[in-house]
GROMACS .gro file of C-alpha atoms in nm:
model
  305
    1UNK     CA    1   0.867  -0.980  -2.298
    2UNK     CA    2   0.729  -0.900  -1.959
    3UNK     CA    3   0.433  -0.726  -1.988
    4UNK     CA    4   0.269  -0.443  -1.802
    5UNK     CA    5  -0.112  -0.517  -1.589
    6UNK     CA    6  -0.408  -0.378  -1.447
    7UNK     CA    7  -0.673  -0.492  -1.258
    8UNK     CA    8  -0.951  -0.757  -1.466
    9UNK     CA    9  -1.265  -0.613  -1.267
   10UNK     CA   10  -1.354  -0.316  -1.074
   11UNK     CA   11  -1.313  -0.360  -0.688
   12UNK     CA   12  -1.425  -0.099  -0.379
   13UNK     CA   13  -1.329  -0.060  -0.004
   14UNK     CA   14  -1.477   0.138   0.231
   15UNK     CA   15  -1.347   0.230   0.541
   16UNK     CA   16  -1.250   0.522   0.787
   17UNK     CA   17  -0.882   0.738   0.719
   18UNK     CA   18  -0.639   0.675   1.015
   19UNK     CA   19  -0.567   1.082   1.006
   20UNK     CA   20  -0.893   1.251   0.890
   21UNK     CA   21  -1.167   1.034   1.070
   22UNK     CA   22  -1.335   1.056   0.723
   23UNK     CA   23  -1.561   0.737   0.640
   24UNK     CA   24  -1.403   0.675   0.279
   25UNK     CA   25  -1.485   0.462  -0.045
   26UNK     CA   26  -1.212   0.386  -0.286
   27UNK     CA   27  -1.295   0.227  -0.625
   28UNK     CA   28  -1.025   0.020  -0.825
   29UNK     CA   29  -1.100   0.020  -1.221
   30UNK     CA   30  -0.888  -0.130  -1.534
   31UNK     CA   31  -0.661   0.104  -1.675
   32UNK     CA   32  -0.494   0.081  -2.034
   33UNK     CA   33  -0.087   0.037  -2.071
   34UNK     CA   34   0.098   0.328  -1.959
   35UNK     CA   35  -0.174   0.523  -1.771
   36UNK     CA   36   0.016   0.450  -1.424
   37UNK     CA   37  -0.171   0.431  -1.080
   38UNK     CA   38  -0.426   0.743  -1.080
   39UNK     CA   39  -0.623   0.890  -0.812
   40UNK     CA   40  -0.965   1.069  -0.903
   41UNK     CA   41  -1.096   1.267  -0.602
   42UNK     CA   42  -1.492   1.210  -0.739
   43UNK     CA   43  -1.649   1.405  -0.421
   44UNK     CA   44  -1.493   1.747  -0.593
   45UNK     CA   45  -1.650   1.924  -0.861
   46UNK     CA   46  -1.492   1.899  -1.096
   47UNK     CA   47  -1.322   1.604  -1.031
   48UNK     CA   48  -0.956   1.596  -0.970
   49UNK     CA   49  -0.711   1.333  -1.108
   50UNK     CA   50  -0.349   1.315  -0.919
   51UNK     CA   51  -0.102   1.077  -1.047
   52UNK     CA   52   0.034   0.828  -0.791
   53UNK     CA   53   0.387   1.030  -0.851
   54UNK     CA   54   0.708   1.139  -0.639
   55UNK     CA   55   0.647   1.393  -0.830
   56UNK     CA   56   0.302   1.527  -0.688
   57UNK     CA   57   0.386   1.417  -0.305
   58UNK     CA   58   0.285   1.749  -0.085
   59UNK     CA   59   0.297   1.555   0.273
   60UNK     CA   60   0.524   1.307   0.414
   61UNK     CA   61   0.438   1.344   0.815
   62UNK     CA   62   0.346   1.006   0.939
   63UNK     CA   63   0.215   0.922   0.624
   64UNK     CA   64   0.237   0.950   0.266
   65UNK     CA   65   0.037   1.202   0.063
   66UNK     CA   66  -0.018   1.298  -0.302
   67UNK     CA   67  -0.160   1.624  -0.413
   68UNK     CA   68  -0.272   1.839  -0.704
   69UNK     CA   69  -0.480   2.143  -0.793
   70UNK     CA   70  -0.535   2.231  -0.409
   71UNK     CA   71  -0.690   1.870  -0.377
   72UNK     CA   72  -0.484   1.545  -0.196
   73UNK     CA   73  -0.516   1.191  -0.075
   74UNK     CA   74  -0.366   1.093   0.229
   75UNK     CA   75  -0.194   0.771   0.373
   76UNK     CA   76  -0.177   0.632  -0.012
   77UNK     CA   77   0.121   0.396   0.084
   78UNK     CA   78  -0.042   0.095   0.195
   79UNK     CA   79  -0.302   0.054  -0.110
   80UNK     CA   80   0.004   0.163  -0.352
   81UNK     CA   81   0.238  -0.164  -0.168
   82UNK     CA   82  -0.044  -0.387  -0.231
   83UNK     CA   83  -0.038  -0.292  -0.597
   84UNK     CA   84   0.285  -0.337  -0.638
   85UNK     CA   85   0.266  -0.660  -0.463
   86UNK     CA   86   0.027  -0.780  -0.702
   87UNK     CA   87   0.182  -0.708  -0.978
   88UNK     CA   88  -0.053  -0.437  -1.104
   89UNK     CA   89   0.096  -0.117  -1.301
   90UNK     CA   90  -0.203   0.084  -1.412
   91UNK     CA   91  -0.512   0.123  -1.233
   92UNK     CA   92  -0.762   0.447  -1.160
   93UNK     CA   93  -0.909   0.500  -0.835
   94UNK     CA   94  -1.191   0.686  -0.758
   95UNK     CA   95  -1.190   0.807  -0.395
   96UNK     CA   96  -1.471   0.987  -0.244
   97UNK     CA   97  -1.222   1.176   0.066
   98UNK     CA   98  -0.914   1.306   0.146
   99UNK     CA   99  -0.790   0.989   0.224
  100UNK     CA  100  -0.728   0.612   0.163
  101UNK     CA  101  -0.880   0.386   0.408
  102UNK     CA  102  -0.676   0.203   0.681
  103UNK     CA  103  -0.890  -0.079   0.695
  104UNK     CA  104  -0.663  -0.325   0.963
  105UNK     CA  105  -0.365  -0.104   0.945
  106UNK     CA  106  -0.211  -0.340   0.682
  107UNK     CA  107  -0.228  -0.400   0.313
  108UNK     CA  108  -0.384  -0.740   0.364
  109UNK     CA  109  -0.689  -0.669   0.258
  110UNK     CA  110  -0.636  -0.455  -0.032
  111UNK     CA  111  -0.415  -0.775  -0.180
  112UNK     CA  112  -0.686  -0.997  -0.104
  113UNK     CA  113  -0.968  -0.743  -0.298
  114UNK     CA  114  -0.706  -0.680  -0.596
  115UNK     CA  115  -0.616  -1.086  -0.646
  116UNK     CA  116  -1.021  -1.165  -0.629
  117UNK     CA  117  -1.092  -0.895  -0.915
  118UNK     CA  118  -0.809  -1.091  -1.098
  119UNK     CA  119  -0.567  -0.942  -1.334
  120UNK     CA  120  -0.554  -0.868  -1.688
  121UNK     CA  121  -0.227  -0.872  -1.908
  122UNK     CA  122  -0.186  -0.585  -2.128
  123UNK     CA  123  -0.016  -0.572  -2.454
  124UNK     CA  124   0.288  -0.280  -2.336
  125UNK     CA  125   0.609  -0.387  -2.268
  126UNK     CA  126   0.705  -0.322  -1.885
  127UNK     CA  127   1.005  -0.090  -1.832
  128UNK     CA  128   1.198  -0.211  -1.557
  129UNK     CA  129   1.462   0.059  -1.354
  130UNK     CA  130   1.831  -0.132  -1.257
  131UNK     CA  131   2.044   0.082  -1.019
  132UNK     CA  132   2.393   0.098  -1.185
  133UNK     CA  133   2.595   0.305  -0.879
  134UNK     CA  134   2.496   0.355  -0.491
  135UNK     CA  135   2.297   0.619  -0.440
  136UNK     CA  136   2.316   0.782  -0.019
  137UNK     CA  137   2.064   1.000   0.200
  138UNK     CA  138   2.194   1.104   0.538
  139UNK     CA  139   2.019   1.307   0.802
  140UNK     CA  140   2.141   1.312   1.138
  141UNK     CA  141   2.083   0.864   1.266
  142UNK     CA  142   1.880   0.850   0.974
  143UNK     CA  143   1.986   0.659   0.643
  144UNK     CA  144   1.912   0.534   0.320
  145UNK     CA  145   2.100   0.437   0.069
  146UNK     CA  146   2.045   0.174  -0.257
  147UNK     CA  147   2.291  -0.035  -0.451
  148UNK     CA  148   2.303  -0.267  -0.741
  149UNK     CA  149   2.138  -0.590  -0.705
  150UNK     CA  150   2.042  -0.899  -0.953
  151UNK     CA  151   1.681  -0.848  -0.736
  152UNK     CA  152   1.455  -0.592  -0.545
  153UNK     CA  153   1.555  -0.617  -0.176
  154UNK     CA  154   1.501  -0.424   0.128
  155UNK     CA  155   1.696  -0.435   0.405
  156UNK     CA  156   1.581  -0.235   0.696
  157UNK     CA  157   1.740  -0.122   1.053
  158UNK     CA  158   1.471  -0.022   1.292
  159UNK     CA  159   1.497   0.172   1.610
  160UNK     CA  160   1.308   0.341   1.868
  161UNK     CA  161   1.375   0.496   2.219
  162UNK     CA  162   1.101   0.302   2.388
  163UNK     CA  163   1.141  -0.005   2.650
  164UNK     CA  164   0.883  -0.179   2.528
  165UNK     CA  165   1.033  -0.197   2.138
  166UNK     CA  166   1.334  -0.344   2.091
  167UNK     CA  167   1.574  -0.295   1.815
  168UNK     CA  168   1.452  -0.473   1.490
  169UNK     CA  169   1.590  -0.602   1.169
  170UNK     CA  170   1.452  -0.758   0.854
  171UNK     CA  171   1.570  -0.872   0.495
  172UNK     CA  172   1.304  -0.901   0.218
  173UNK     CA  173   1.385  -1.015  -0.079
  174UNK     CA  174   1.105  -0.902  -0.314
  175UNK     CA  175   0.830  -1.122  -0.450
  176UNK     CA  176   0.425  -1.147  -0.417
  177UNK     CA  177   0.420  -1.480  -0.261
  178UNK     CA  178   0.610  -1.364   0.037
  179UNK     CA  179   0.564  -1.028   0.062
  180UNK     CA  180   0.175  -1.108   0.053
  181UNK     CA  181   0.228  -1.408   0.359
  182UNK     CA  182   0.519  -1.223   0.529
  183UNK     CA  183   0.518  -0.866   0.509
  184UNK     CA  184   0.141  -0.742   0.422
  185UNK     CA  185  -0.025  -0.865   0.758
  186UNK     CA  186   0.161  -0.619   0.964
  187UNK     CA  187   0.007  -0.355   1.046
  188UNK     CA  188   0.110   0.030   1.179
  189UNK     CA  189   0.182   0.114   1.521
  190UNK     CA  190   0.177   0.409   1.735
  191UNK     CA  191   0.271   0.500   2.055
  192UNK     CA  192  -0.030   0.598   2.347
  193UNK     CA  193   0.166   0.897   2.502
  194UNK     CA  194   0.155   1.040   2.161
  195UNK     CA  195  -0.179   0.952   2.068
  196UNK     CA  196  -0.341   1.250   2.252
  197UNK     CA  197  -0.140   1.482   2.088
  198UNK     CA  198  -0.198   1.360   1.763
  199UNK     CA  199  -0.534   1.422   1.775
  200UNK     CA  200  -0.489   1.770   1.869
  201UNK     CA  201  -0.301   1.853   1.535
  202UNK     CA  202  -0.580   1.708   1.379
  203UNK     CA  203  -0.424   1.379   1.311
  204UNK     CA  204  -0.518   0.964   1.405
  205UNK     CA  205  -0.895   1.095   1.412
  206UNK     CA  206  -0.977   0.736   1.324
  207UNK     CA  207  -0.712   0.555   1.483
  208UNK     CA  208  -0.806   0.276   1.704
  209UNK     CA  209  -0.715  -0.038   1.858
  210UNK     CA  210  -0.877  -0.218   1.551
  211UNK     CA  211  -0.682  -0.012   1.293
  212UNK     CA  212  -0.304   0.016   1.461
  213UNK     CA  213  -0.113  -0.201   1.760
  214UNK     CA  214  -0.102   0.076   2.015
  215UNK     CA  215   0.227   0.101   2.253
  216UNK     CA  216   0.179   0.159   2.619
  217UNK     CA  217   0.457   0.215   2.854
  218UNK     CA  218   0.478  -0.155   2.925
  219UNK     CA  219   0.407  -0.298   2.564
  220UNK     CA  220   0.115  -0.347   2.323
  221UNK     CA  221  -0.232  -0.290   2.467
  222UNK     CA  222  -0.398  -0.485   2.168
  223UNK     CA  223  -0.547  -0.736   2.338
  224UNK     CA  224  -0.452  -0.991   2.043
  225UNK     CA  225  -0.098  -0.912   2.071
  226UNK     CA  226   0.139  -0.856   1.774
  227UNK     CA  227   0.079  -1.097   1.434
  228UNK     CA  228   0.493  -1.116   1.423
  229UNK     CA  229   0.735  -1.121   1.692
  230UNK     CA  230   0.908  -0.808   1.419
  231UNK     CA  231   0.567  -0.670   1.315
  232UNK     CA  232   0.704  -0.338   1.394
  233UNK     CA  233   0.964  -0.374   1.086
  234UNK     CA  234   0.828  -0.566   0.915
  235UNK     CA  235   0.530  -0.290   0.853
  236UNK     CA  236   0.822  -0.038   0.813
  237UNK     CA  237   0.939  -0.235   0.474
  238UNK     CA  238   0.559  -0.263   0.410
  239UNK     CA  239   0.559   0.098   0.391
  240UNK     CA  240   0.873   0.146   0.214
  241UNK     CA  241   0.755  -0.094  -0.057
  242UNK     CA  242   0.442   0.140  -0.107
  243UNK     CA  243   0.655   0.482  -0.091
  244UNK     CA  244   0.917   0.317  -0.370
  245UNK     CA  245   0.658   0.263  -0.607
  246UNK     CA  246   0.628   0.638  -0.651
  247UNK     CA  247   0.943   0.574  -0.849
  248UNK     CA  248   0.738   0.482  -1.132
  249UNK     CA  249   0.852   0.174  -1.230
  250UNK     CA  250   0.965  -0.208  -1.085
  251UNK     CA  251   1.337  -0.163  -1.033
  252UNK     CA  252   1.634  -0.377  -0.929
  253UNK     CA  253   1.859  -0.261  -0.643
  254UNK     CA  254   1.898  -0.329  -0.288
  255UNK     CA  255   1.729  -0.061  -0.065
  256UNK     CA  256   1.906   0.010   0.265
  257UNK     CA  257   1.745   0.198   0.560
  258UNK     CA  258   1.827   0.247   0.925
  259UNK     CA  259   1.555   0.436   1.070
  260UNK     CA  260   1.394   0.600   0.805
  261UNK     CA  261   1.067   0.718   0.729
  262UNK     CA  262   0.794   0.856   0.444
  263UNK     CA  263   1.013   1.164   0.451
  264UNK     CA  264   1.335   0.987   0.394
  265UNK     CA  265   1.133   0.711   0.133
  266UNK     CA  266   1.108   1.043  -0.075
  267UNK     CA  267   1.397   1.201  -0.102
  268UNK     CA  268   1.523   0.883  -0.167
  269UNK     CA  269   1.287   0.887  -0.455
  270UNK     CA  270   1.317   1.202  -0.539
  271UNK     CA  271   1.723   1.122  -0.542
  272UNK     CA  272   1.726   0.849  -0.755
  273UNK     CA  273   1.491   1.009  -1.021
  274UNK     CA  274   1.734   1.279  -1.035
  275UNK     CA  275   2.045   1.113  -1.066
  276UNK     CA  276   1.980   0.948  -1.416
  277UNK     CA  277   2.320   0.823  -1.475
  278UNK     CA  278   2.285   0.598  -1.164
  279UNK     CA  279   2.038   0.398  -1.317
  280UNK     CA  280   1.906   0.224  -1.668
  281UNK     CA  281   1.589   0.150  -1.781
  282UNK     CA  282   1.599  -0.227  -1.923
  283UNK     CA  283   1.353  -0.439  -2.111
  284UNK     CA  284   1.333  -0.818  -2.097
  285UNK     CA  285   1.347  -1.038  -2.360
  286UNK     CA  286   1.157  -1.337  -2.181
  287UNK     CA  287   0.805  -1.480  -2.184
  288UNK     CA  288   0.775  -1.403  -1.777
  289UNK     CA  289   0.525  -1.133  -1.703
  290UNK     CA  290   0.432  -0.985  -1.329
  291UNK     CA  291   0.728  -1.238  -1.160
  292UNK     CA  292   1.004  -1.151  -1.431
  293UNK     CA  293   1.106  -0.890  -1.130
  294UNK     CA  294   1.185  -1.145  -0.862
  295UNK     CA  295   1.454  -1.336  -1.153
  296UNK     CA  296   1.804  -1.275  -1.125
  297UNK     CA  297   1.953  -1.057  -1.435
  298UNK     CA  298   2.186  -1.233  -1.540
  299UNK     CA  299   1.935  -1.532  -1.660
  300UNK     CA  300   1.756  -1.335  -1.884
  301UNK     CA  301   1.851  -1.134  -2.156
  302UNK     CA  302   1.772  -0.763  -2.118
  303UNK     CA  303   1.851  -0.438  -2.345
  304UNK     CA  304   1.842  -0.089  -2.277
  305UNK     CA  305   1.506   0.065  -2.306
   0.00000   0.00000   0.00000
């Protein structure tokens, strides 16, 4: 069967929040099967523990946020696609802020962190969710949508009115090797003329030029340049990767989005958790563990869970 992981060793980051300025520490620790990903806010007293949920999501303005008992953690989507992209299901996290660390502005180097720790192979079966109808969010030129698929795919349509950032698309089909050399590197981007403004609604307090590719009027100011020529979408499957593992579990289906966001990542979420006879939770019969998700269905045998 494929079987459910955590971390082997504990691992830390520290590093300032893109939003709150805050200089934050994040520990990862080994959790047992079916605890999940878990926050623990360890600067309150008492602590607070918030369950990396679409269920307990309070924010979804330029970021993803989790929250519980009055206390939150912000921008959690990069740290939760590097997770997923390592393969790892249950993990706690003690955070000392309000929010996660941006570190480069990409999930590079939480992947890097989480594969030196190593990972450890627990004995629970993993529960994987395979989308049986199409499921559709509309708002205005925003849309997501996800159908059946033998794999985990995102397919996203990016667009901005901006000269300087032309129309993008990208296909991923899901697995660690590429998603780790392809799609983690790329890191978030913002736009200068709204950087001011930002700040004054007490948001991108720690933004910088080391954190985010920043977009002048004529193009990116980084002085590096862009790490892709589609950097741009290729961060916005990066963070659609991290808001879909809200869902709970490793699913099949083909994600679809043209211009969507955290907010739209959510409802389609929220959507999909809702409509339960869209979907079937499967188990698999097969000696694969953390890669079983990237293998087409019909080569392995699977029964409902």
């Amino acid at each position: 069967m494929a079987f459910q992981q955590t971390i082997k060793n504990k691992v830390s980051f520290t590093g300032i929040g893109l939003h709150s300025g805050a200089d934050t520490t994040i520990t990862l620790r080994p959790a047992e099967a079916g605890t999940g990903i878990i926050f623990h806010r360890t600067d309150l007293a008492p602590a607070v523990s918030i369950e990396a949920t679409a269920e307990n999501v309070v924010n979804t303005r330029l970021s993803t946020t989790i929250g519980k008992h009055g206390a939150v953690v912000a921008t959690i989507e990069h740290l939760m696609a590097a997770l997923r992209g390592c393969g790892i299901d249950n993990a706690h996290i003690d955070i000392n802020g309000p929010e996660v660390p941006i570190m480069d502005g990409s999930a590079t180097h939480f992947m890097e962190a989480i594969r030196k720790a190593g990972t450890a192979t627990l004995s629970k079966s993993r529960k994987f969710l395979v989308i049986k109808k199409p499921i559709t969010i509309i708002e205005g030129d925003k849309k997501i949508s996800v159908i059946p698929s033998r794999y985990f795919k995102v397919t996203f349509d990016m667009s901005f009115n901006h000269p300087a950032v032309p129309s993008q698309t990208k296909h991923l089909v899901f697995d660690e090797e590429t998603f780790s050399g392809e799609y983690a590197p790329a890191r978030t981007f913002g736009f200068l003329a709204e950087v001011e403004m930002l700040k004054a609604n007490g948001l991108a307090r720690g933004g910088s030029l080391e954190n985010a590719v920043v977009i002048g009027d004529n193009g990116v100011i980084n002085e590096e340049g862009l790490r892709y020529d589609d950097e741009f979408v290729r961060h916005k499957i990066l963070d659609s990767v991290g808001d879909l593992a809200l869902l709970g579990h490793y699913f099949f289906g083909h994600v679809k989005a043209c211009k969507s966001g955290h907010d739209l990542n959510h409802k389609l979420v929220m959507e999909i958790l809702k409509r339960t006879d869209c979907w079937k939770l499967v188990e698999f019969t097969t000696k694969e563990t953390s890669s079983v998700f990237t293998l087409p269905l019909p080569e392995l045998a699977w029964q409902e869970a």
